[in-house]
CSV table of C-alpha atoms in Angstrom, one decimal:
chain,number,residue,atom,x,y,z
I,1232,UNK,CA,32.2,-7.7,-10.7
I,1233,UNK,CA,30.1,-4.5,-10.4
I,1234,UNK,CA,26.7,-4.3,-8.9
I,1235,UNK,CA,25.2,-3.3,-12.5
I,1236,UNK,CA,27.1,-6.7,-13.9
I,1237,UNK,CA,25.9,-8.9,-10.6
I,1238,UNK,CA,22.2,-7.6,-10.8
I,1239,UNK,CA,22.5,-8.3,-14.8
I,1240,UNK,CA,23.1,-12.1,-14.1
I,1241,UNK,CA,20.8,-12.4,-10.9
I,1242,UNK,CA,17.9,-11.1,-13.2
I,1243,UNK,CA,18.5,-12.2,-16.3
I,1244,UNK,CA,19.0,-8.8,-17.7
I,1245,UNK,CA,15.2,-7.9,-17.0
I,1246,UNK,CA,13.5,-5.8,-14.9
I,1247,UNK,CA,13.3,-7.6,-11.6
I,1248,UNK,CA,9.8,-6.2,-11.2
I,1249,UNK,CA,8.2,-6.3,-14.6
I,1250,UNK,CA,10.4,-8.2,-16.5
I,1251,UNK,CA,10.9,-5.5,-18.9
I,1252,UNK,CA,14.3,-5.5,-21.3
I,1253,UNK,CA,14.0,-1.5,-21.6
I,1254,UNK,CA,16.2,1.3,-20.0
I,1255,UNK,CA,17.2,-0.9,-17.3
I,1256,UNK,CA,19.4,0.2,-14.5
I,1257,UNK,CA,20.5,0.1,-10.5
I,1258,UNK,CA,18.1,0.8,-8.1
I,1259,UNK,CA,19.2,1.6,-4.9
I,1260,UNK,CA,16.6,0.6,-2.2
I,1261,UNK,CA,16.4,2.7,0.5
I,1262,UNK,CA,17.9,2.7,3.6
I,1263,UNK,CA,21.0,0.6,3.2
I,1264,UNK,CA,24.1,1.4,1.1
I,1265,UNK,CA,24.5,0.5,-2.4
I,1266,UNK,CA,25.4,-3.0,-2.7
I,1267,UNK,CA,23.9,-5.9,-4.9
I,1268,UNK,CA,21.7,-7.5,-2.0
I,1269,UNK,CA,20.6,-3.8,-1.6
I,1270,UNK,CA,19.7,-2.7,-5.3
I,1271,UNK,CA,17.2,-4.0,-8.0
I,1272,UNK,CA,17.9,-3.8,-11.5
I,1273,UNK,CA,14.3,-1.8,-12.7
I,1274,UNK,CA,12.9,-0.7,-16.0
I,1275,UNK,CA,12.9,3.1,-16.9
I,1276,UNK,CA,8.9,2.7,-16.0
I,1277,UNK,CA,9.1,1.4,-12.6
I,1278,UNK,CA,12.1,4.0,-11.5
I,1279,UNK,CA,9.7,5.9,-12.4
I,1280,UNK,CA,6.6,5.0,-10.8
I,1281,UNK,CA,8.6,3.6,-7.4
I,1282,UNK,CA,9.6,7.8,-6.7
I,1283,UNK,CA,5.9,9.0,-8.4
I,1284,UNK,CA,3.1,10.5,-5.9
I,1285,UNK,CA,0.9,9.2,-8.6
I,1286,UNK,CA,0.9,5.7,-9.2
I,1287,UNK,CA,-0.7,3.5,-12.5
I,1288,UNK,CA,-1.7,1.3,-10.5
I,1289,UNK,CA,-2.3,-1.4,-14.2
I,1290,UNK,CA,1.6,-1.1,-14.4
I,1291,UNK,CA,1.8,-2.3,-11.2
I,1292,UNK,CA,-0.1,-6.0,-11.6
I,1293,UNK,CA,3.3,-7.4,-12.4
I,1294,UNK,CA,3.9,-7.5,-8.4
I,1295,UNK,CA,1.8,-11.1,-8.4
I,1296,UNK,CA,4.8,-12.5,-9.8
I,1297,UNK,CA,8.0,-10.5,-8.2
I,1298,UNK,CA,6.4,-10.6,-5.0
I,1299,UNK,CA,7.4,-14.3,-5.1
I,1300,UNK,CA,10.8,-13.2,-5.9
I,1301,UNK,CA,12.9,-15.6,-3.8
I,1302,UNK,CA,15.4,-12.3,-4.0
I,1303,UNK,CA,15.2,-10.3,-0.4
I,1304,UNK,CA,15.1,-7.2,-1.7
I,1305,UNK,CA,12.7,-7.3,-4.4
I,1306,UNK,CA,10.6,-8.7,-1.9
I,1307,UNK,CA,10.6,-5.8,0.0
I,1308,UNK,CA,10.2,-3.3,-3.0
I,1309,UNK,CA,7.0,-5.4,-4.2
I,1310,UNK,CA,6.0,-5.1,-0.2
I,1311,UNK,CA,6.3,-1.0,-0.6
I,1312,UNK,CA,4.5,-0.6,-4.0
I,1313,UNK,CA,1.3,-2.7,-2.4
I,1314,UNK,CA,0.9,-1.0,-0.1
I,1315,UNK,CA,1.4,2.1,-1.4
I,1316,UNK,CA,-1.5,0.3,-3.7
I,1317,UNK,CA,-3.5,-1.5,-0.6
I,1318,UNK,CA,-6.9,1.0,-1.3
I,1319,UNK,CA,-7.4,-1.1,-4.6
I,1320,UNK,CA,-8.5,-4.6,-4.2
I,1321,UNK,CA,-5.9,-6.7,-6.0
I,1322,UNK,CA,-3.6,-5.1,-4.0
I,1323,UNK,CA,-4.1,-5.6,-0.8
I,1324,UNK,CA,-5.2,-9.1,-1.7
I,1325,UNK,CA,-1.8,-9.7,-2.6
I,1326,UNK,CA,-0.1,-7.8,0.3
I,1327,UNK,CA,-2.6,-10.3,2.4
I,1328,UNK,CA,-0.7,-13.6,0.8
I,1329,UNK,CA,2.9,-11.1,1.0
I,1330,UNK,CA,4.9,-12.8,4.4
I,1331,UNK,CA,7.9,-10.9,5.1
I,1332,UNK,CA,10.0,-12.2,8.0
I,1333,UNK,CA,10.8,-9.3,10.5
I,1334,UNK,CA,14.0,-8.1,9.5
I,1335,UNK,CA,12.3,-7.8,6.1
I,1336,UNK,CA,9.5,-6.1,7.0
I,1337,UNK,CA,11.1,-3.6,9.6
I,1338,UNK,CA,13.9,-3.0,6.2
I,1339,UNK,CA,10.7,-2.5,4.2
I,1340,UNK,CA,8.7,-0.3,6.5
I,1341,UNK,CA,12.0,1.7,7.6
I,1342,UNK,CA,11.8,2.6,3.7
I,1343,UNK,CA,8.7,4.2,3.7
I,1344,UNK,CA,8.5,8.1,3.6
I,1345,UNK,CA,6.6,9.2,6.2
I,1346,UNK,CA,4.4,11.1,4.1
I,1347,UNK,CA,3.9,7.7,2.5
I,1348,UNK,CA,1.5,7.2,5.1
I,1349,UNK,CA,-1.9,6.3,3.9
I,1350,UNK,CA,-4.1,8.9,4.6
I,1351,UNK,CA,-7.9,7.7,6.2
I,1352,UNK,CA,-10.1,9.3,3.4
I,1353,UNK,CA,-13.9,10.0,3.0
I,1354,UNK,CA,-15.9,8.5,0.1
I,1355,UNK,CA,-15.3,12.0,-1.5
I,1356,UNK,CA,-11.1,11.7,-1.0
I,1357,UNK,CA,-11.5,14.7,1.6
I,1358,UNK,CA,-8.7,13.7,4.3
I,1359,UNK,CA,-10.2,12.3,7.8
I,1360,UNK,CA,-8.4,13.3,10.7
I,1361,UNK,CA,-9.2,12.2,14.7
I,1362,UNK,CA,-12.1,13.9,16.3
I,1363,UNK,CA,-13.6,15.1,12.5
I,1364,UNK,CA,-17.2,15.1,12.4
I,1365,UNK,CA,-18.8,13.0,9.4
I,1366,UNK,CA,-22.4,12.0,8.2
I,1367,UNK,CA,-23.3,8.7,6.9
I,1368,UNK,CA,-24.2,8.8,3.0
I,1369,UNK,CA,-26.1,5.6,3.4
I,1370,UNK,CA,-28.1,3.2,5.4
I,1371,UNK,CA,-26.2,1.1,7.2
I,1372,UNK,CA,-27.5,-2.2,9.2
I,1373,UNK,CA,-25.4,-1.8,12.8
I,1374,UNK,CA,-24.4,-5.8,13.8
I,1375,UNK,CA,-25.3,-7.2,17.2
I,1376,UNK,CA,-26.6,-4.0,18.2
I,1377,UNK,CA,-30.5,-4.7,16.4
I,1378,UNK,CA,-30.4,-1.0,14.6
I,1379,UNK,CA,-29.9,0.9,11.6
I,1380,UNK,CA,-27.7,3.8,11.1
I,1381,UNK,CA,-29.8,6.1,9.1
I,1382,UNK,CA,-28.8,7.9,6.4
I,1383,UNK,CA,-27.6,11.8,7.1
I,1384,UNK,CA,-26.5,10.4,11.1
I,1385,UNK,CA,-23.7,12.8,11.9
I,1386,UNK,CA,-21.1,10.7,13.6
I,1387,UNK,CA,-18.8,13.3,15.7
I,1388,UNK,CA,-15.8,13.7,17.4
I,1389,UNK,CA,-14.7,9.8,15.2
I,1390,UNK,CA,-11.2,8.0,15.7
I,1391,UNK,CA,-8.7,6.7,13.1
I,1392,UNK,CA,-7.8,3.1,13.2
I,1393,UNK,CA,-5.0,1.2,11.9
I,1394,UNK,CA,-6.8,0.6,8.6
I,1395,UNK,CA,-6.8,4.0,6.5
I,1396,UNK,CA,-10.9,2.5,5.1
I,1397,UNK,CA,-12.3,2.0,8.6
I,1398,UNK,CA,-12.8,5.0,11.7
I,1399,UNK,CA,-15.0,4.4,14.9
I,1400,UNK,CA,-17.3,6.3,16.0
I,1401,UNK,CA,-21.0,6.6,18.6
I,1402,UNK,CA,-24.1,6.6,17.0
I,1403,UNK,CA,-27.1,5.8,19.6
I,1404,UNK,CA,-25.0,5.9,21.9
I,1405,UNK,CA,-22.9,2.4,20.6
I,1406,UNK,CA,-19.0,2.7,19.7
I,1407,UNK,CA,-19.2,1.0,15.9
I,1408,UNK,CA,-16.9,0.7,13.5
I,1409,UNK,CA,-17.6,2.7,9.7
I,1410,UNK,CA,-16.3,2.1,6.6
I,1411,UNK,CA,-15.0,5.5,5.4
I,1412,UNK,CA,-16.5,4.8,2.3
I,1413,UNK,CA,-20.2,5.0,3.8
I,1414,UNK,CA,-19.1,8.6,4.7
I,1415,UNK,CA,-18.4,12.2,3.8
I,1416,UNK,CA,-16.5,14.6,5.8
I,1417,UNK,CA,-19.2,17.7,7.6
């Protein structure tokens, strides 16, 4: 049997994402050889979006179902596109309930282009790199610490954490933790 035929009767000749009919063909997930436990059969549209820089992300709802795909692989391909998708809320809600055992998730993370890499970004999209200077946009209360971080406070010399919306930086003299949202890039 071929892998186009196997994948036919594993998905019932739909998209294993979607569950579109259209255009379908073999997907090859990256980085394993092509074999059926390696491919998904995909719609025209989600080929598509899966190799795009730009994503829609309202194509990309359909993950609340596949992600429960009891199939490995399309486990780890709904895995990629949310968090490719993780700045918008549904998202990373769903990439929150997403459990991948380990050989899964290092599969699903050895996929990922290293320019995939979500970028930390200002509230104006402007990259944020370590040691950038920013200025808040807004007031914000400081927990625990009893102060409030004015409006206009340039934060300097900030560092990146492991989540792209948050950096750390001093201001009066206290190590906090910002939303990147709250800021703009100086």
């Amino acid at each position: 049997m071929s892998i186009e035929q196997a994948l036919m009767e594993r998905s019932g000749s739909k998209c294993e994402l979607c569950g579109s009919e259209d255009n379908l063909a073999v997907f090859e997930v990256p980085p394993v050889e092509a074999h059926s436990d390696k491919c998904i059969l995909a719609c025209g549209t989600c080929r598509d979006q899966i190799e795009a820089e730009e994503l829609d992300q309202n194509h990309w709802r359909c993950l609340n179902d596949s992600m429960w795909s009891p199939v490995p692989v399309v486990q780890v391909v709904a895995w990629r596109m949310l968090t490719r998708l993780n700045s918008e809320p549904w998202a990373q809600d769903l990439l929150d309930m997403m459990y991948l055992d380990e050989d899964l998730e290092k599969w699903a993370r050895a996929g990922m282009p290293a320019d995939d890499a979500v970028a930390t970004r200002d509230s104006n999209g402007a990259v944020l790199a370590a040691g950038d200077t920013v200025t808040l946009i807004k007031d914000l209360d400081v927990k625990g610490t009893g102060f409030t971080a004015k409006r206009g406070t340039a934060v300097r010399g900030i560092s990146l954490t492991d989540n792209p919306e948050h950096i750390e930086g001093r201001v009066n003299g206290v190590r906090i933790v910002i939303l990147t949202k709250f800021v703009k890039k100086s």
